[in-house]
PDB file of C-alpha atoms in Angstrom:
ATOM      1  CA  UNK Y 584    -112.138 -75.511-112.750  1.00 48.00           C
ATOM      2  CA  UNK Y 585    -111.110 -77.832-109.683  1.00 50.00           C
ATOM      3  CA  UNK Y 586    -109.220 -80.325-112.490  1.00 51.00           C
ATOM      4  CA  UNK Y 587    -106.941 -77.019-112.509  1.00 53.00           C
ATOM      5  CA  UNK Y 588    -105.900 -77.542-108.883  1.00 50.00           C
ATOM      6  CA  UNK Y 589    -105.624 -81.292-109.418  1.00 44.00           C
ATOM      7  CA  UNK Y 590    -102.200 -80.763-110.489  1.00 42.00           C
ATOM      8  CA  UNK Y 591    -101.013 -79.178-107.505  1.00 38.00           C
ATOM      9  CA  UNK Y 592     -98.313 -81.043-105.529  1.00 35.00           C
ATOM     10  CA  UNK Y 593    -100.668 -81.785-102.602  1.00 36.00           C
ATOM     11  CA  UNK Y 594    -103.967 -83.038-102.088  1.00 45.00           C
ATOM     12  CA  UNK Y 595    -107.061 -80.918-101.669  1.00 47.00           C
ATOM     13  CA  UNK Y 596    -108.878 -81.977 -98.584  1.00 44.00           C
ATOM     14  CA  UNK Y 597    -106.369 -84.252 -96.553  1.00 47.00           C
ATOM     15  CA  UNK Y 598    -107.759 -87.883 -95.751  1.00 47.00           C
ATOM     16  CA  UNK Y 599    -109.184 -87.081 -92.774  1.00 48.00           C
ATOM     17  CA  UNK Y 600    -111.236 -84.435 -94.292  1.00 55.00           C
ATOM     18  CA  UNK Y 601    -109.185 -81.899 -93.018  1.00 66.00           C
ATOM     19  CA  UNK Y 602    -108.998 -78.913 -95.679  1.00 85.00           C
ATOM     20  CA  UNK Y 603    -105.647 -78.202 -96.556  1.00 90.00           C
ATOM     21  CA  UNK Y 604    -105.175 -74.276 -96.147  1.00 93.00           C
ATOM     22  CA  UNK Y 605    -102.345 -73.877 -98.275  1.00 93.00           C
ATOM     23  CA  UNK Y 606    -104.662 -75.046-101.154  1.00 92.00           C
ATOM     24  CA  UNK Y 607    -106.782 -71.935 -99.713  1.00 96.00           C
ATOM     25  CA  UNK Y 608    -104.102 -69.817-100.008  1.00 97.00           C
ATOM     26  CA  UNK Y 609    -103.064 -70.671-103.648  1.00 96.00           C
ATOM     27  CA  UNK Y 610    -106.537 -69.972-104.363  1.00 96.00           C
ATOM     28  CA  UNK Y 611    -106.680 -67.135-102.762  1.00 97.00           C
ATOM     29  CA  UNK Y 612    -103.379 -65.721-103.952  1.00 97.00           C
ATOM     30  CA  UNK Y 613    -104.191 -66.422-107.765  1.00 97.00           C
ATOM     31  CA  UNK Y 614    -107.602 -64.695-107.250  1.00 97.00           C
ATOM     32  CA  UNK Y 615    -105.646 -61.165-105.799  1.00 97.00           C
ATOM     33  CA  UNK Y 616    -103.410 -61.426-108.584  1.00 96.00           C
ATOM     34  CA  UNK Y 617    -106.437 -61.196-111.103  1.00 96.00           C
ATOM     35  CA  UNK Y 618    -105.555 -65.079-112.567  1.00 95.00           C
ATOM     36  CA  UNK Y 619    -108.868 -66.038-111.541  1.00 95.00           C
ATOM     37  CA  UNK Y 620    -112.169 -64.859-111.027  1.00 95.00           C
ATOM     38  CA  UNK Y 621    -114.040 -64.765-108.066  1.00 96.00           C
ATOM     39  CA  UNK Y 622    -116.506 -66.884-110.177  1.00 95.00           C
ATOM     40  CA  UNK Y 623    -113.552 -69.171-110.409  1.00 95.00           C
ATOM     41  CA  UNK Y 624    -112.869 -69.096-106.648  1.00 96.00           C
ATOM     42  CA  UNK Y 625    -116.694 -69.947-105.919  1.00 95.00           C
ATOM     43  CA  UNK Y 626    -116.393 -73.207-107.951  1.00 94.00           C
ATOM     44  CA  UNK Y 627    -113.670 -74.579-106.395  1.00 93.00           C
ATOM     45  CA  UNK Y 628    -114.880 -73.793-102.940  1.00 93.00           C
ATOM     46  CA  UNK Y 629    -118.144 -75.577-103.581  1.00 91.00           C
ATOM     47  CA  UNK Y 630    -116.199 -78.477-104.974  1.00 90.00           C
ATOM     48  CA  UNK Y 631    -113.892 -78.617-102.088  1.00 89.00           C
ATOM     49  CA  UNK Y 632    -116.991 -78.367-100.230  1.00 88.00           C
ATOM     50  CA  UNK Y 633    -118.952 -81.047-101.231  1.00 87.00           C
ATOM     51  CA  UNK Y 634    -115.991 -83.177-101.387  1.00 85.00           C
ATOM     52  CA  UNK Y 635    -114.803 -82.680 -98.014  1.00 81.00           C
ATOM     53  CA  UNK Y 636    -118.169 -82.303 -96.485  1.00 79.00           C
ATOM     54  CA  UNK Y 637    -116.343 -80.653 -93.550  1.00 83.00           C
ATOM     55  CA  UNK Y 638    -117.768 -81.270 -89.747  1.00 84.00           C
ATOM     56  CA  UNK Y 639    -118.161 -78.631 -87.244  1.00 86.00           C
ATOM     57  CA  UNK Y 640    -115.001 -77.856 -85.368  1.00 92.00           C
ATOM     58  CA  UNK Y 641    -115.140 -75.574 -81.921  1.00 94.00           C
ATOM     59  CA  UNK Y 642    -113.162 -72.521 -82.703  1.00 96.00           C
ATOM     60  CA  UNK Y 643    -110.483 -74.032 -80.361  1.00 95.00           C
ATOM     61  CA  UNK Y 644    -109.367 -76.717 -82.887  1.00 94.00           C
ATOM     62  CA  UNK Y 645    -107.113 -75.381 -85.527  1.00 93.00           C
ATOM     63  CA  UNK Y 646    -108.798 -76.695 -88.364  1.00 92.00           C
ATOM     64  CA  UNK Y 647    -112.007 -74.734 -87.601  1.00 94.00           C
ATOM     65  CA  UNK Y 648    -110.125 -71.798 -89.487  1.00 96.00           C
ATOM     66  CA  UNK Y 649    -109.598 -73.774 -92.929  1.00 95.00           C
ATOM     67  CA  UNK Y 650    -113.923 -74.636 -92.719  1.00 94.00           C
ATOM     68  CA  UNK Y 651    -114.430 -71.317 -91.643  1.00 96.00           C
ATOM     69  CA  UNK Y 652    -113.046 -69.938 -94.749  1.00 97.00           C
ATOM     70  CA  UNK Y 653    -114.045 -72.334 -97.063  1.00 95.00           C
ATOM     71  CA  UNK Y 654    -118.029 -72.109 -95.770  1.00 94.00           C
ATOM     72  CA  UNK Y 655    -117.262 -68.355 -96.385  1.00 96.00           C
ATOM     73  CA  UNK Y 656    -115.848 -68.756-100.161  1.00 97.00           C
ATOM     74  CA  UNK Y 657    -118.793 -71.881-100.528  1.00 94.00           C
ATOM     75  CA  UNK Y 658    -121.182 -68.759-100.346  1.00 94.00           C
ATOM     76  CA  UNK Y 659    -119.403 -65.688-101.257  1.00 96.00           C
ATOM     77  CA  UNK Y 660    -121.616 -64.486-103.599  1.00 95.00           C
ATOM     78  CA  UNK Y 661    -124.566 -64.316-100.889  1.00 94.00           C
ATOM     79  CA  UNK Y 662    -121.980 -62.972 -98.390  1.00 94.00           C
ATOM     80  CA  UNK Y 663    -120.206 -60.271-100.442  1.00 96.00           C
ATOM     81  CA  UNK Y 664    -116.875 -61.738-100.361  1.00 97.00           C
ATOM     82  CA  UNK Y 665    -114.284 -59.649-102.510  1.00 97.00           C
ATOM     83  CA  UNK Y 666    -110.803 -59.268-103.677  1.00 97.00           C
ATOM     84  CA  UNK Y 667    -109.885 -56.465-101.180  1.00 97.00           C
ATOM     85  CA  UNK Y 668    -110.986 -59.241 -98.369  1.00 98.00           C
ATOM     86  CA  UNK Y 669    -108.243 -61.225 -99.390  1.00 98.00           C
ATOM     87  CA  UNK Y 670    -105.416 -60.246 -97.254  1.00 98.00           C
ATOM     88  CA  UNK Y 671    -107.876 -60.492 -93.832  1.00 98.00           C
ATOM     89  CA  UNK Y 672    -108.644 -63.834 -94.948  1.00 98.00           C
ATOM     90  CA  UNK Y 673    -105.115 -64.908 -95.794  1.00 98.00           C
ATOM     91  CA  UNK Y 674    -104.355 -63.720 -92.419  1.00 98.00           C
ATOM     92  CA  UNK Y 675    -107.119 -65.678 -90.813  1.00 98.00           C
ATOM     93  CA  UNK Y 676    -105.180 -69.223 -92.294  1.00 98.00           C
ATOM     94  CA  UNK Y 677    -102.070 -67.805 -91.293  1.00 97.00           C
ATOM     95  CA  UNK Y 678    -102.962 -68.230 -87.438  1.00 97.00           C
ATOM     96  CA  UNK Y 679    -100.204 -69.960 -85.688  1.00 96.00           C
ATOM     97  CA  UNK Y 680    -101.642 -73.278 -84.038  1.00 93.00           C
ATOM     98  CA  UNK Y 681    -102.399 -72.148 -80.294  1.00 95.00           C
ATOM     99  CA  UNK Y 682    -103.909 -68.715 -80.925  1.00 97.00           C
ATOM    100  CA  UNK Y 683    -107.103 -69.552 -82.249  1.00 97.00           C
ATOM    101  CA  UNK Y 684    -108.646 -67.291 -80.320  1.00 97.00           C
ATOM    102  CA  UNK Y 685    -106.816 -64.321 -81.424  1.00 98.00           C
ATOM    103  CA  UNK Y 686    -107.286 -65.395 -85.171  1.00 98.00           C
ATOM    104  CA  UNK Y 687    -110.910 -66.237 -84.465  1.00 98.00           C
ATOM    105  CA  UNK Y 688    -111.503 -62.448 -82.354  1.00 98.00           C
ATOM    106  CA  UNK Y 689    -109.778 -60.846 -85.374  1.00 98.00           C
ATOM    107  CA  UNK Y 690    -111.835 -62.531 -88.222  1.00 98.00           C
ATOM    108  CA  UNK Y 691    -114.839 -61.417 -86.677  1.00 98.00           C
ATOM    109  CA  UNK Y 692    -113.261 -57.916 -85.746  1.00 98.00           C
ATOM    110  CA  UNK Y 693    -112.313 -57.762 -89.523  1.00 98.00           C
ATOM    111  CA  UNK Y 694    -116.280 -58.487 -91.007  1.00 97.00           C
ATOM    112  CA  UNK Y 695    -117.888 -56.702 -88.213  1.00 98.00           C
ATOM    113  CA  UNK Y 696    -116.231 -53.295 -89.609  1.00 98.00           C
ATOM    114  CA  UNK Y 697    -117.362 -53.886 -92.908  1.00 97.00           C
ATOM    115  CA  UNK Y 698    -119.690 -51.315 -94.294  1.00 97.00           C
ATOM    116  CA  UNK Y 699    -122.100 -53.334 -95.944  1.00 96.00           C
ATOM    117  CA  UNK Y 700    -124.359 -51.143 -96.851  1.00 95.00           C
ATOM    118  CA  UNK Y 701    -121.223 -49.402 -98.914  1.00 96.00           C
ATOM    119  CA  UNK Y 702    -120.533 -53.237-100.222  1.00 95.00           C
ATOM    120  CA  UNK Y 703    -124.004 -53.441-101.466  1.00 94.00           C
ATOM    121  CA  UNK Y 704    -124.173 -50.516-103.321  1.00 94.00           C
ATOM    122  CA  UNK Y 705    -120.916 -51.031-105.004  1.00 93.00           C
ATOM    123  CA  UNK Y 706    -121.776 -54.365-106.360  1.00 94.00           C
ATOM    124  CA  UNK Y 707    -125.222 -53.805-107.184  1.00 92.00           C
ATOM    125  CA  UNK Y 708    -125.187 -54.842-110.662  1.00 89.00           C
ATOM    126  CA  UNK Y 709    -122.833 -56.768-110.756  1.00 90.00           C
ATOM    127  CA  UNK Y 710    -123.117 -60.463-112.639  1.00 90.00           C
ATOM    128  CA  UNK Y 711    -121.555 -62.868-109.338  1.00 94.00           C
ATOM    129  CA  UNK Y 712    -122.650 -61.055-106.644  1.00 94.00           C
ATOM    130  CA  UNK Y 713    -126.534 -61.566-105.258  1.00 90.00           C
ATOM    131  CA  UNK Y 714    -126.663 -57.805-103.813  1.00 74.00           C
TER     132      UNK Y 714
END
């Protein structure tokens, strides 16, 4: 799956090991369009993952957004991660350096009015999802 993204005009995890987030978005974006799967999606975030091997950032520094998301899509079967979170998420990367706070209190806004117990019914069953 990542040899797919290989041919994208930018590196996946900058040299620094700083995850690029408009690789994210791509992802994310061909995922909501239905031109991947979310079984797809996990893949390449575990690859990214392991290749990056991202360290902890305070949620201060910018670039704790792009881990963040990518620890999130590294385990998104376990965490219920679906399609119709795609636009928070998107949202999330699309924080404007300097107001990582207000990207950081709406992320956790945004999965703390989740009804999970709805979530867990709705993909119990289903093949990807550990529910």
């Amino acid at each position: 799956m990542l040899k797919r993204y290989a041919q994208l005009p930018y590196d996946l995890v900058e040299e620094d090991r700083m995850i690029d987030r408009q690789v994210l978005r791509d992802l994310l974006r061909k995922w909501q369009r239905g031109e991947i799967t979310e079984g797809d999606v996990h893949e390449v975030a575990e690859e990214l993952w392991q290749k990056s091997a991202p360290p902890k950032y305070d949620e201060s520094d910018p670039r704790s957004i792009a881990v963040e998301v990518l620890m999130h899509l590294d385990i998104m079967n376990q965490q219920w991660i679906t399609v119709e979170d795609v636009p928070a998420i998107l949202d999330f990367l699309d924080t404007p350096p300097g107001e990582e706070a207000r990207g950081w209190a709406e992320w956790k806004r945004y999965w703390n009015n989740i009804d999970w117990d709805a979530r867990q019914k709705r993909l119990a069953g289903h093949g990807f999802y550990i529910a």
